[in-house]
Short mmCIF file of C-alpha atoms in Angstrom, two decimals:
data_model
loop_
_atom_site.label_atom_id
_atom_site.label_comp_id
_atom_site.label_asym_id
_atom_site.label_seq_id
_atom_site.Cartn_x
_atom_site.Cartn_y
_atom_site.Cartn_z
CA UNK A 1 23.02 -2.13 -4.81
CA UNK A 2 25.62 -4.72 -3.66
CA UNK A 3 25.64 -6.14 -0.05
CA UNK A 4 28.40 -3.66 0.88
CA UNK A 5 26.08 -0.79 0.35
CA UNK A 6 23.04 -2.11 2.45
CA UNK A 7 24.00 -0.30 5.75
CA UNK A 8 24.51 3.14 4.06
CA UNK A 9 22.21 5.90 5.35
CA UNK A 10 20.78 7.27 2.28
CA UNK A 11 19.36 10.33 3.82
CA UNK A 12 22.81 11.34 5.37
CA UNK A 13 24.37 10.56 1.94
CA UNK A 14 22.05 12.73 0.14
CA UNK A 15 22.67 15.74 2.62
CA UNK A 16 26.40 15.27 2.44
CA UNK A 17 26.70 14.69 -1.35
CA UNK A 18 23.83 16.36 -3.05
CA UNK A 19 23.17 19.16 -0.46
CA UNK A 20 26.82 20.01 0.53
CA UNK A 21 25.83 19.75 4.19
CA UNK A 22 29.16 19.17 6.40
CA UNK A 23 28.98 16.71 9.26
CA UNK A 24 29.33 18.19 12.74
CA UNK A 25 30.90 17.12 16.07
CA UNK A 26 30.11 18.54 19.41
CA UNK A 27 33.21 19.27 21.64
CA UNK A 28 32.84 20.49 25.07
CA UNK A 29 29.23 21.79 24.32
CA UNK A 30 30.41 23.57 21.09
CA UNK A 31 29.46 22.60 17.50
CA UNK A 32 32.17 22.24 14.85
CA UNK A 33 31.85 21.49 11.13
CA UNK A 34 34.08 18.67 9.91
CA UNK A 35 35.69 20.22 6.83
CA UNK A 36 38.21 17.83 5.25
CA UNK A 37 38.81 20.23 2.40
CA UNK A 38 40.00 23.02 4.76
CA UNK A 39 41.88 20.25 6.99
CA UNK A 40 40.08 21.26 10.22
CA UNK A 41 37.28 21.15 12.62
CA UNK A 42 35.67 24.56 12.09
CA UNK A 43 33.59 26.23 14.84
CA UNK A 44 29.94 26.61 13.84
CA UNK A 45 29.42 30.06 15.14
CA UNK A 46 32.95 31.51 16.32
CA UNK A 47 34.62 33.16 13.42
CA UNK A 48 37.49 34.51 15.37
CA UNK A 49 38.56 31.00 16.42
CA UNK A 50 41.25 29.05 14.48
CA UNK A 51 39.33 25.90 15.22
CA UNK A 52 41.28 22.64 15.27
CA UNK A 53 43.55 22.10 12.32
CA UNK A 54 44.21 18.24 11.65
CA UNK A 55 47.71 18.81 10.27
CA UNK A 56 48.68 20.59 13.64
CA UNK A 57 47.25 17.75 15.75
CA UNK A 58 49.05 14.85 14.18
CA UNK A 59 51.51 14.18 17.36
CA UNK A 60 48.28 13.66 19.40
CA UNK A 61 46.93 10.80 17.19
CA UNK A 62 46.45 7.53 19.20
CA UNK A 63 46.76 4.65 16.67
CA UNK A 64 45.39 2.11 19.21
CA UNK A 65 42.13 3.99 19.43
CA UNK A 66 42.34 5.57 16.02
CA UNK A 67 41.51 8.91 17.55
CA UNK A 68 42.96 12.15 18.56
CA UNK A 69 43.29 13.24 22.31
CA UNK A 70 44.16 16.97 22.29
CA UNK A 71 44.55 19.77 24.71
CA UNK A 72 41.58 22.04 24.09
CA UNK A 73 40.70 25.67 25.09
CA UNK A 74 36.85 25.71 25.66
CA UNK A 75 36.77 29.46 25.75
CA UNK A 76 38.65 29.97 22.43
CA UNK A 77 37.38 26.83 20.77
CA UNK A 78 41.00 26.04 19.75
CA UNK A 79 43.50 23.34 20.07
CA UNK A 80 46.42 24.51 22.25
CA UNK A 81 49.76 22.50 21.94
CA UNK A 82 51.63 21.75 25.05
CA UNK A 83 55.25 21.02 25.40
CA UNK A 84 55.18 18.29 27.81
CA UNK A 85 58.90 18.15 28.36
CA UNK A 86 58.49 21.85 30.13
CA UNK A 87 54.93 21.78 31.68
CA UNK A 88 54.69 19.48 34.69
CA UNK A 89 50.92 19.95 34.98
CA UNK A 90 48.00 20.24 32.72
CA UNK A 91 47.04 23.97 32.43
CA UNK A 92 43.97 24.79 34.28
CA UNK A 93 42.33 26.68 31.30
CA UNK A 94 42.43 23.53 29.02
CA UNK A 95 40.74 20.36 29.11
CA UNK A 96 41.65 16.97 27.10
CA UNK A 97 39.13 16.12 24.40
CA UNK A 98 39.16 12.84 22.47
CA UNK A 99 37.57 12.44 18.97
CA UNK A 100 37.79 10.16 16.00
CA UNK A 101 40.20 10.67 12.98
CA UNK A 102 39.18 12.54 9.86
CA UNK A 103 38.08 9.54 7.86
CA UNK A 104 35.81 8.48 10.68
CA UNK A 105 34.34 12.00 11.18
CA UNK A 106 33.50 12.56 7.30
CA UNK A 107 34.11 9.43 5.17
CA UNK A 108 32.63 10.93 2.07
CA UNK A 109 34.87 14.14 2.38
CA UNK A 110 37.78 11.95 3.13
CA UNK A 111 37.02 9.75 -0.05
CA UNK A 112 36.47 12.77 -2.25
CA UNK A 113 39.71 14.56 -1.06
CA UNK A 114 41.76 11.35 -1.67
CA UNK A 115 40.21 10.48 -4.82
CA UNK A 116 38.33 7.41 -3.84
CA UNK A 117 34.82 6.35 -4.71
CA UNK A 118 32.45 8.39 -2.50
CA UNK A 119 30.62 5.39 -1.06
CA UNK A 120 33.81 3.41 -0.27
CA UNK A 121 33.91 2.46 3.35
CA UNK A 122 30.50 3.72 4.24
CA UNK A 123 28.81 0.71 5.04
CA UNK A 124 31.14 -0.01 8.13
CA UNK A 125 30.25 3.37 9.49
CA UNK A 126 26.64 3.82 8.42
CA UNK A 127 27.35 7.33 7.02
CA UNK A 128 26.19 9.48 10.05
CA UNK A 129 26.09 13.17 9.89
#
């Protein structure tokens, strides 16, 4: 093991790589699976929800903070696009939520999807689930 691999959480790595467990994130009290292969945050227990599709929220990426800040409907567990050129105030049924970009949410899934070595970049993040 070289020095770049010292900070890797081996238990989290095992859960992700060998047991296939997807990382999760809680948004407004609801659990989502981080599913890089499906390009989305998938609600854990709401099969009627479309969830949050990464390719649909690219305009909400904040490069300075390396995160997304999106309009989110906590009742439907979905992203809700807003045309700010028409809307003058934030809709009452939506909230703004912020979360990290895909490569921060699931570095292993990101590496696998883009053809990188699975452990690349993990030491910086610790490999949390």
